[in-house]
Rosetta silent file (secondary structure, phi, psi, omega in degrees, C-alpha in Angstrom):
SEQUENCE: XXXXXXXXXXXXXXXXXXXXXXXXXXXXXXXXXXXXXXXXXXXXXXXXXXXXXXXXXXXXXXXXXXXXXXXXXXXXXXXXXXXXXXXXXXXXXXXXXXXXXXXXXXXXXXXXXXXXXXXXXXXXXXXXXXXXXXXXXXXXXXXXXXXXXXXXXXXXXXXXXXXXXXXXXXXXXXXXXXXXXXXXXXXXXXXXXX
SCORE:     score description
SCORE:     0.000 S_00000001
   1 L     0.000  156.744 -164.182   29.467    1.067   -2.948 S_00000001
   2 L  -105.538  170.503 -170.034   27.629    4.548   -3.117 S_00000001
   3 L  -122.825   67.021  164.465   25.935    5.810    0.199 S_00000001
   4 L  -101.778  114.181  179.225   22.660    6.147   -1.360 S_00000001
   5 L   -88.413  162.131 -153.962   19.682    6.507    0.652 S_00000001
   6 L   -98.840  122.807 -172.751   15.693    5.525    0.351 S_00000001
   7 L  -117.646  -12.905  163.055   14.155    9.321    0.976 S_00000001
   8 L   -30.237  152.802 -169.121   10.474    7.834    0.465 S_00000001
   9 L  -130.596  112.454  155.622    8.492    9.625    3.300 S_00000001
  10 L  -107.374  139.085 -162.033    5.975    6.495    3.942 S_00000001
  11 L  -120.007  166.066 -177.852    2.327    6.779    4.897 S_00000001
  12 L  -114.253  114.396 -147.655   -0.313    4.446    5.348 S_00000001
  13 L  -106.718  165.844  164.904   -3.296    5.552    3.048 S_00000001
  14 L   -97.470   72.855 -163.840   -7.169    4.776    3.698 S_00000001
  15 H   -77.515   -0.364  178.532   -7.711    3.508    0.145 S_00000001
  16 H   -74.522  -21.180 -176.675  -11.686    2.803    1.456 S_00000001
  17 H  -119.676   55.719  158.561  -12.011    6.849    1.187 S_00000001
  18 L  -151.199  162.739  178.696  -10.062    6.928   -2.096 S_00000001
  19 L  -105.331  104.401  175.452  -10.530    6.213   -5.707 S_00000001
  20 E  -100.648  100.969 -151.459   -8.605    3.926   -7.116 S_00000001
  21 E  -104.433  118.456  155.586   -7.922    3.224  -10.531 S_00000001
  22 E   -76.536  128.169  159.739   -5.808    0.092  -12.145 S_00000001
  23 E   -64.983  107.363  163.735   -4.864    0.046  -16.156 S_00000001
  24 L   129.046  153.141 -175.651   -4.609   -3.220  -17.176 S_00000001
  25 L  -116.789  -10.263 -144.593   -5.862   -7.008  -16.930 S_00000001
  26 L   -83.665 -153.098 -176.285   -3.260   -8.726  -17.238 S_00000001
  27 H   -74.133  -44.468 -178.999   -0.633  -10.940  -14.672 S_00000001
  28 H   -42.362  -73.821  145.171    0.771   -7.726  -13.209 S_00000001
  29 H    -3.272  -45.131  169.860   -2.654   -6.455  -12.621 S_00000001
  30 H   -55.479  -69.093 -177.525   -3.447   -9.396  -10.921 S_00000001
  31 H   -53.045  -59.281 -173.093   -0.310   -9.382   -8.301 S_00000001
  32 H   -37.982  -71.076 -153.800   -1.314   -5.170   -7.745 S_00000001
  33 H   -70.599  -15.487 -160.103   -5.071   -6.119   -7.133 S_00000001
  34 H   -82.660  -53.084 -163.375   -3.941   -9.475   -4.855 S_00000001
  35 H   -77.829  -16.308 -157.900   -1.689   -7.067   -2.873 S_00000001
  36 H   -70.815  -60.797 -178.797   -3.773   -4.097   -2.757 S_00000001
  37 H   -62.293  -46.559  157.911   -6.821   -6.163   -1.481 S_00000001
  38 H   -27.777  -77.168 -160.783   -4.951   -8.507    0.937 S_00000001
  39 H   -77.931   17.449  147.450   -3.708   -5.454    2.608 S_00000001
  40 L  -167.890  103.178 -174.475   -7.070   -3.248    2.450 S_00000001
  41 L   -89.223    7.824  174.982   -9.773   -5.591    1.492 S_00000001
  42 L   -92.443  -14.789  132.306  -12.044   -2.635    1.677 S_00000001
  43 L    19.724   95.926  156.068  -10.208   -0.695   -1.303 S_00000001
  44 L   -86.319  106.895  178.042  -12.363    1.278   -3.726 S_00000001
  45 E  -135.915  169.651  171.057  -11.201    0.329   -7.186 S_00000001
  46 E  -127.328  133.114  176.911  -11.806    0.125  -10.546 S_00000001
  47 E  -127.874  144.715  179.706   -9.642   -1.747  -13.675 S_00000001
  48 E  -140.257   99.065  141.311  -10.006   -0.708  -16.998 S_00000001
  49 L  -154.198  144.917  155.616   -8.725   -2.935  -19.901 S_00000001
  50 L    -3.242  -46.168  169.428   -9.714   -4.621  -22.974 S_00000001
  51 L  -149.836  155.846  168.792   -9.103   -7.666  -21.842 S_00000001
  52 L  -142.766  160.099 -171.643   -8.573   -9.523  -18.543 S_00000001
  53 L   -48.325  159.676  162.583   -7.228  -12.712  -17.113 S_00000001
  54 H   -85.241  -17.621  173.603  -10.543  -14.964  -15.238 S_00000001
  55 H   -68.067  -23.059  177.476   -8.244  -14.815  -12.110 S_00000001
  56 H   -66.767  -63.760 -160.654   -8.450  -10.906  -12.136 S_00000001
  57 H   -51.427  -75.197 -160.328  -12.442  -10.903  -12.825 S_00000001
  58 H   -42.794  -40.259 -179.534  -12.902  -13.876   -9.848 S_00000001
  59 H   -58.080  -56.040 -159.681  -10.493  -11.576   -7.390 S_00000001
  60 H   -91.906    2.947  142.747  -12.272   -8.414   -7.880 S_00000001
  61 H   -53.136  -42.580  171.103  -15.440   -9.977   -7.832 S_00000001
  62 H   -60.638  -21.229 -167.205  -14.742  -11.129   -4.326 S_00000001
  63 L  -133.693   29.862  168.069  -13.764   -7.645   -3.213 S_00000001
  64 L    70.232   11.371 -172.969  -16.541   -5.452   -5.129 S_00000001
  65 L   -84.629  136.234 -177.172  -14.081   -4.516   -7.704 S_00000001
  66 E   -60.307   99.186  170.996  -15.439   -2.143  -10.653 S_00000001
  67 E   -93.743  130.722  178.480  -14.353   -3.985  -13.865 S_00000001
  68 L  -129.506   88.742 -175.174  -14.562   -1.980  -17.182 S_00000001
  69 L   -72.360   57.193 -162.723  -13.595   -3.593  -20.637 S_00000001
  70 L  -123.149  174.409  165.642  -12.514   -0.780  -22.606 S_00000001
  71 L   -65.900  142.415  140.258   -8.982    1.068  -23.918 S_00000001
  72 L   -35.648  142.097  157.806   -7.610    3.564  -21.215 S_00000001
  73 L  -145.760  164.627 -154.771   -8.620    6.777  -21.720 S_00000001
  74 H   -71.378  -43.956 -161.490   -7.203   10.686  -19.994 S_00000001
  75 H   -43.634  -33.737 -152.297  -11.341   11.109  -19.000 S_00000001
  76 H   -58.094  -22.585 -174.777  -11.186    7.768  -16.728 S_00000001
  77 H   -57.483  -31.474 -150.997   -8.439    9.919  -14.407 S_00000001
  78 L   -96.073  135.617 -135.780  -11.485   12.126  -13.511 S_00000001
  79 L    21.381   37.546  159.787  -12.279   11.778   -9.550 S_00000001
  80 L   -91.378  148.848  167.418   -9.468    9.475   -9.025 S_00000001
  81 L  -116.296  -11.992 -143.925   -6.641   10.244   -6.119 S_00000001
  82 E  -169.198   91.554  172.667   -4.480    6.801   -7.028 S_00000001
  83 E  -105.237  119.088  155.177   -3.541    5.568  -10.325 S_00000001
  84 E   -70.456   88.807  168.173   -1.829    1.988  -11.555 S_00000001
  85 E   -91.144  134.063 -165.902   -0.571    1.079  -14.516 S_00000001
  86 L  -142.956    8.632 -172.638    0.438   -2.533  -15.724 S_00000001
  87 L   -57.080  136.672  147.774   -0.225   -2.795  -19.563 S_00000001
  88 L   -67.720   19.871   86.572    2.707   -4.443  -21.279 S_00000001
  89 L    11.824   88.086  158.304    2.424   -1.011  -23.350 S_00000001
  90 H   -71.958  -22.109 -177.110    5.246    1.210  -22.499 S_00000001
  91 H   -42.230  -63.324  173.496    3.769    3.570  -24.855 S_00000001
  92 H   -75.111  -78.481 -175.705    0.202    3.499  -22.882 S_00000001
  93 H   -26.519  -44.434  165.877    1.661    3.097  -19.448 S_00000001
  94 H   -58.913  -23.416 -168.610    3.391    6.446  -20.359 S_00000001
  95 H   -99.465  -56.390 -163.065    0.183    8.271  -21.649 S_00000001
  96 H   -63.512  -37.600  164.469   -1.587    7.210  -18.165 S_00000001
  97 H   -50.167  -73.368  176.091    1.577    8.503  -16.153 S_00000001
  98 H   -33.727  -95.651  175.737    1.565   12.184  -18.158 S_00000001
  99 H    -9.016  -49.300  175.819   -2.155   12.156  -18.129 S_00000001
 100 H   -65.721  -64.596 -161.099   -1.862   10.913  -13.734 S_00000001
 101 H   -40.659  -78.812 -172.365    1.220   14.125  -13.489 S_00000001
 102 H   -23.382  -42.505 -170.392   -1.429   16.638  -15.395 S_00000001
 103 H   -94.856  -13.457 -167.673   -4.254   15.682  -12.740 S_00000001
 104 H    60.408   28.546  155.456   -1.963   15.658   -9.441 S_00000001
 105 L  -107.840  137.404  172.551   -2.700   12.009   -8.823 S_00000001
 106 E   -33.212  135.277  173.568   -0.433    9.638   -7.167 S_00000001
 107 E  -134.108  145.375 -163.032    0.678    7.344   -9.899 S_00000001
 108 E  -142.538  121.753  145.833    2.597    3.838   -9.769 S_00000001
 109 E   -84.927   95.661 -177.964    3.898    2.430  -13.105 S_00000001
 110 L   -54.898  150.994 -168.818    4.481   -1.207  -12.339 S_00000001
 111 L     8.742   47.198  141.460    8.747   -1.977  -12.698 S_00000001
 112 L  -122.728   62.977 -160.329    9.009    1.352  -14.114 S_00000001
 113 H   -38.476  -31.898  173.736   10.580    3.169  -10.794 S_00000001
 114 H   -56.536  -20.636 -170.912   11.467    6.572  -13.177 S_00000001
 115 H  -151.768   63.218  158.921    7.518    7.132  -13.367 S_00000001
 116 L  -119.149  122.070  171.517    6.403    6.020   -9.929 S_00000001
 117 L   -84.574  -15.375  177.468    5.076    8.626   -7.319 S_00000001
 118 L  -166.563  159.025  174.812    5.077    5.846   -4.630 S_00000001
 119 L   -70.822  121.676  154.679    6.070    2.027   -4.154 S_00000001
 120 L   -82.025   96.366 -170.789    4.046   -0.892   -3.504 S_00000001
 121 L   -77.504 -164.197  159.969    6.520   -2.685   -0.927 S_00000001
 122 E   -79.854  142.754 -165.831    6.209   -5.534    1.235 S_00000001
 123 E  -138.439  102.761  175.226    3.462   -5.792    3.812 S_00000001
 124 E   -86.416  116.019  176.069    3.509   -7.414    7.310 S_00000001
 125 E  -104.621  129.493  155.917   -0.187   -7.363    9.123 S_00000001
 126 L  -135.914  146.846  170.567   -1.147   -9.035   12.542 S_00000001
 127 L    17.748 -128.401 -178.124   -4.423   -7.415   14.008 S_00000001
 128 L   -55.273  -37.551 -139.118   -3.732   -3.383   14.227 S_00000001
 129 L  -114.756  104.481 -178.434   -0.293   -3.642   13.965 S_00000001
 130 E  -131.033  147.241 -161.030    1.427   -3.366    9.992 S_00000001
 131 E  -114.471  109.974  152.999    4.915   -2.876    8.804 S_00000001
 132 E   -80.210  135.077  179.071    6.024   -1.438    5.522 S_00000001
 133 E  -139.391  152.045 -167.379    9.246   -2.075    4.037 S_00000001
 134 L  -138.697  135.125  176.775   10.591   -0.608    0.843 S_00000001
 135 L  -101.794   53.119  161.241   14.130   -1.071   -1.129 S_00000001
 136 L    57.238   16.196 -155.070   13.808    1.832   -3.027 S_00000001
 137 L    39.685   49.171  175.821   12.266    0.029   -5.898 S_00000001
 138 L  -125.514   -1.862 -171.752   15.697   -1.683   -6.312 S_00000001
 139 L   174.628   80.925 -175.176   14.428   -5.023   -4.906 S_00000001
 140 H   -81.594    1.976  156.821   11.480   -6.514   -4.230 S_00000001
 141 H   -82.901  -54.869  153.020   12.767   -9.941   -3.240 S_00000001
 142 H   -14.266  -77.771 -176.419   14.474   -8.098   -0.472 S_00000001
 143 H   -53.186  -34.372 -178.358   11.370   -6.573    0.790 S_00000001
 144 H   -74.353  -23.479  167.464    9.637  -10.126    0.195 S_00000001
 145 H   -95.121  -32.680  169.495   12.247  -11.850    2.748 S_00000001
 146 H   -71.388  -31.050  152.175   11.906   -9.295    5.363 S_00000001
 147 H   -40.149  -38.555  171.992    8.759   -9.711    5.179 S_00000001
 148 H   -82.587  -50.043  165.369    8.774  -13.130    5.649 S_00000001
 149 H   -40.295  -48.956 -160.478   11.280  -12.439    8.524 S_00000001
 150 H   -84.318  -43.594  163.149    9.196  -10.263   10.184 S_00000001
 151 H   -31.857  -53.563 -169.192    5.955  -12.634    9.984 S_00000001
 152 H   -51.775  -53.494  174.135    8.056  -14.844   11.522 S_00000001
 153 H   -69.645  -43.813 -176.413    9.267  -12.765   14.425 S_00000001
 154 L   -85.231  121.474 -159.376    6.590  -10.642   15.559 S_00000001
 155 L   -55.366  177.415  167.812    4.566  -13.001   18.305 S_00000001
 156 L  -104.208  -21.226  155.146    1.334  -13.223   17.047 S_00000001
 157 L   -66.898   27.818  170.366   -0.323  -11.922   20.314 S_00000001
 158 H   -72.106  -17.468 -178.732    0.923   -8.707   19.413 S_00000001
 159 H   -75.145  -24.125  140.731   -2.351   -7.284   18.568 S_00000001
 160 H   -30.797  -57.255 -179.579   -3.406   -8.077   22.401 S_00000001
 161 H   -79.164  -27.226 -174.421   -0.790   -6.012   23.748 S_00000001
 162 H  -111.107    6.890  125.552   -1.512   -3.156   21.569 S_00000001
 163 H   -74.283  -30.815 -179.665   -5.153   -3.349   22.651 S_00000001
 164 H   -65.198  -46.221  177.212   -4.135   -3.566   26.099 S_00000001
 165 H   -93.565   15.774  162.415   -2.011   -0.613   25.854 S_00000001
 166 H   -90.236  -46.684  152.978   -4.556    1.229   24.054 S_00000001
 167 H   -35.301  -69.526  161.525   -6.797    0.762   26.997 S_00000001
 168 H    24.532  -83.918  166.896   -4.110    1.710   28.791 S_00000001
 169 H   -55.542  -23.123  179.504   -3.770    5.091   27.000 S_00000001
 170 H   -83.166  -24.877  177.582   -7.326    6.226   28.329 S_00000001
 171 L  -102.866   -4.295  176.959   -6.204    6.324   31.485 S_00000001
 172 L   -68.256  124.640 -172.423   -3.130    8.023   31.730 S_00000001
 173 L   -99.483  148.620  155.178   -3.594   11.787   33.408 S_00000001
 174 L   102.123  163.987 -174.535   -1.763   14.734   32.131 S_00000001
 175 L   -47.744  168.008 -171.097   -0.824   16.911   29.012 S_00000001
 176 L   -73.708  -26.165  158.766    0.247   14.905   26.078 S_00000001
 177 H   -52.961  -43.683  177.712    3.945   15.029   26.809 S_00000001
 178 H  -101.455   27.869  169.332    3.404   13.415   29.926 S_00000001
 179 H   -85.226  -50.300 -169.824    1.165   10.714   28.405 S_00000001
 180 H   -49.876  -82.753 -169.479    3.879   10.136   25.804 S_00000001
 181 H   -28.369  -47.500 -158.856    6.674    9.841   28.620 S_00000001
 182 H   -81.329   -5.906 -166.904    4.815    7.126   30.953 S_00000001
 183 H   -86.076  -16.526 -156.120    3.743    5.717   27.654 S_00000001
 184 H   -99.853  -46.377 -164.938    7.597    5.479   26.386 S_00000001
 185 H   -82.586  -13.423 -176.769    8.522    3.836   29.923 S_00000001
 186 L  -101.037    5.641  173.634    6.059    1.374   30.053 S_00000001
 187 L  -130.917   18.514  170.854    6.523   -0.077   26.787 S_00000001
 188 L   -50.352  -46.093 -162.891   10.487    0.287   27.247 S_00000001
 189 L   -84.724  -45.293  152.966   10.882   -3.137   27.981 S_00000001
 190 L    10.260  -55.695 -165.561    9.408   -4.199   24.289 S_00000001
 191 L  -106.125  -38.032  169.518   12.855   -3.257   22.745 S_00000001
 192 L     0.364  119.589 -156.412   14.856   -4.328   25.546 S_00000001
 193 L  -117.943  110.649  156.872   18.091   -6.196   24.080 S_00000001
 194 L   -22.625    0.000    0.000   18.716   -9.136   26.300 S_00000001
């Protein structure tokens, strides 16, 4: 086995202050816009294709999404940060990647990991507190059972406790090192291994 490692640097994006654009209408399209919105139902996007499923149109009705029934075209990139592509096109999916590089926008080619700038992985939420996990685009049934592991595990009053110790945090005297220390000892027991 090779000792290859997942070098993604992962961030958590504000997609409510970004412009998002999906290619495509189709089933793929669908799953992107399901997970996108689940996990920021506040999401500004727009899909542009020719034709789309009625489960697409009913989702992004529900969540304010900009539907446009035309061909892709390089203009639609302009004031976008965050481009998707899902056409069963590789041909197009390929024009909107070049076209994404050329502009300096993030770009995601659904299950084509050579001409993806970032992953959509698996996504655990309770209240504040969300987990990403990513296989390197080598396996997204992986990421879909730890996910389901992690639902599982993580109490569901965790979102209590991490308002509690965000109250907490306001009260704590001293420079930010020694908030961070009393902050690292009192939440110590959290990891505790029995």
């Amino acid at each position: 086995m090779s000792k290859e490692k997942n070098t993604l640097y992962p961030i958590f994006l504000k997609v409510r202050n970004l412009q998002v654009l999906i290619v495509g209408g189709g089933n793929v399209a669908l799953e992107k816009l399901t997970f996108l919105t689940k996990s920021s139902p506040d999401a500004v996007v727009e899909m542009v294709a020719p034709f789309f499923r009625p489960e697409t149109l009913e989702l992004a009705k529900k969540f304010n999404v900009k539907i446009t029934k035309k061909r892709f075209t390089r203009k639609m990139l302009k004031k976008r940060h965050v481009v998707i592509a899902t056409t069963d096109s590789p041909a197009v999916n390929k024009r909107v990647y070049r076209a994404a590089r050329k502009r300096f926008l993030l770009c995601n080619i659904a299950d084509v990991p050579d001409l993806c700038d970032f992953y959509m992985g698996g996504i655990v939420t309770k209240g504040n507190v969300k987990i990403a996990i990513s296989t390197n685009g080598k396996s997204p049934t992986t990421a879909k059972r730890l996910r389901q592991f992690f639902e599982e595990v993580i109490p569901e009053n965790i979102d209590d406790l991490v308002q509690n110790l965000n109250e907490y945090r306001k009260t704590i005297k001293g420079d930010f090192e020694e908030k961070v220390e009393t902050l690292n000892e009192f939440t110590k027991g959290l990891i505790s291994k029995s």
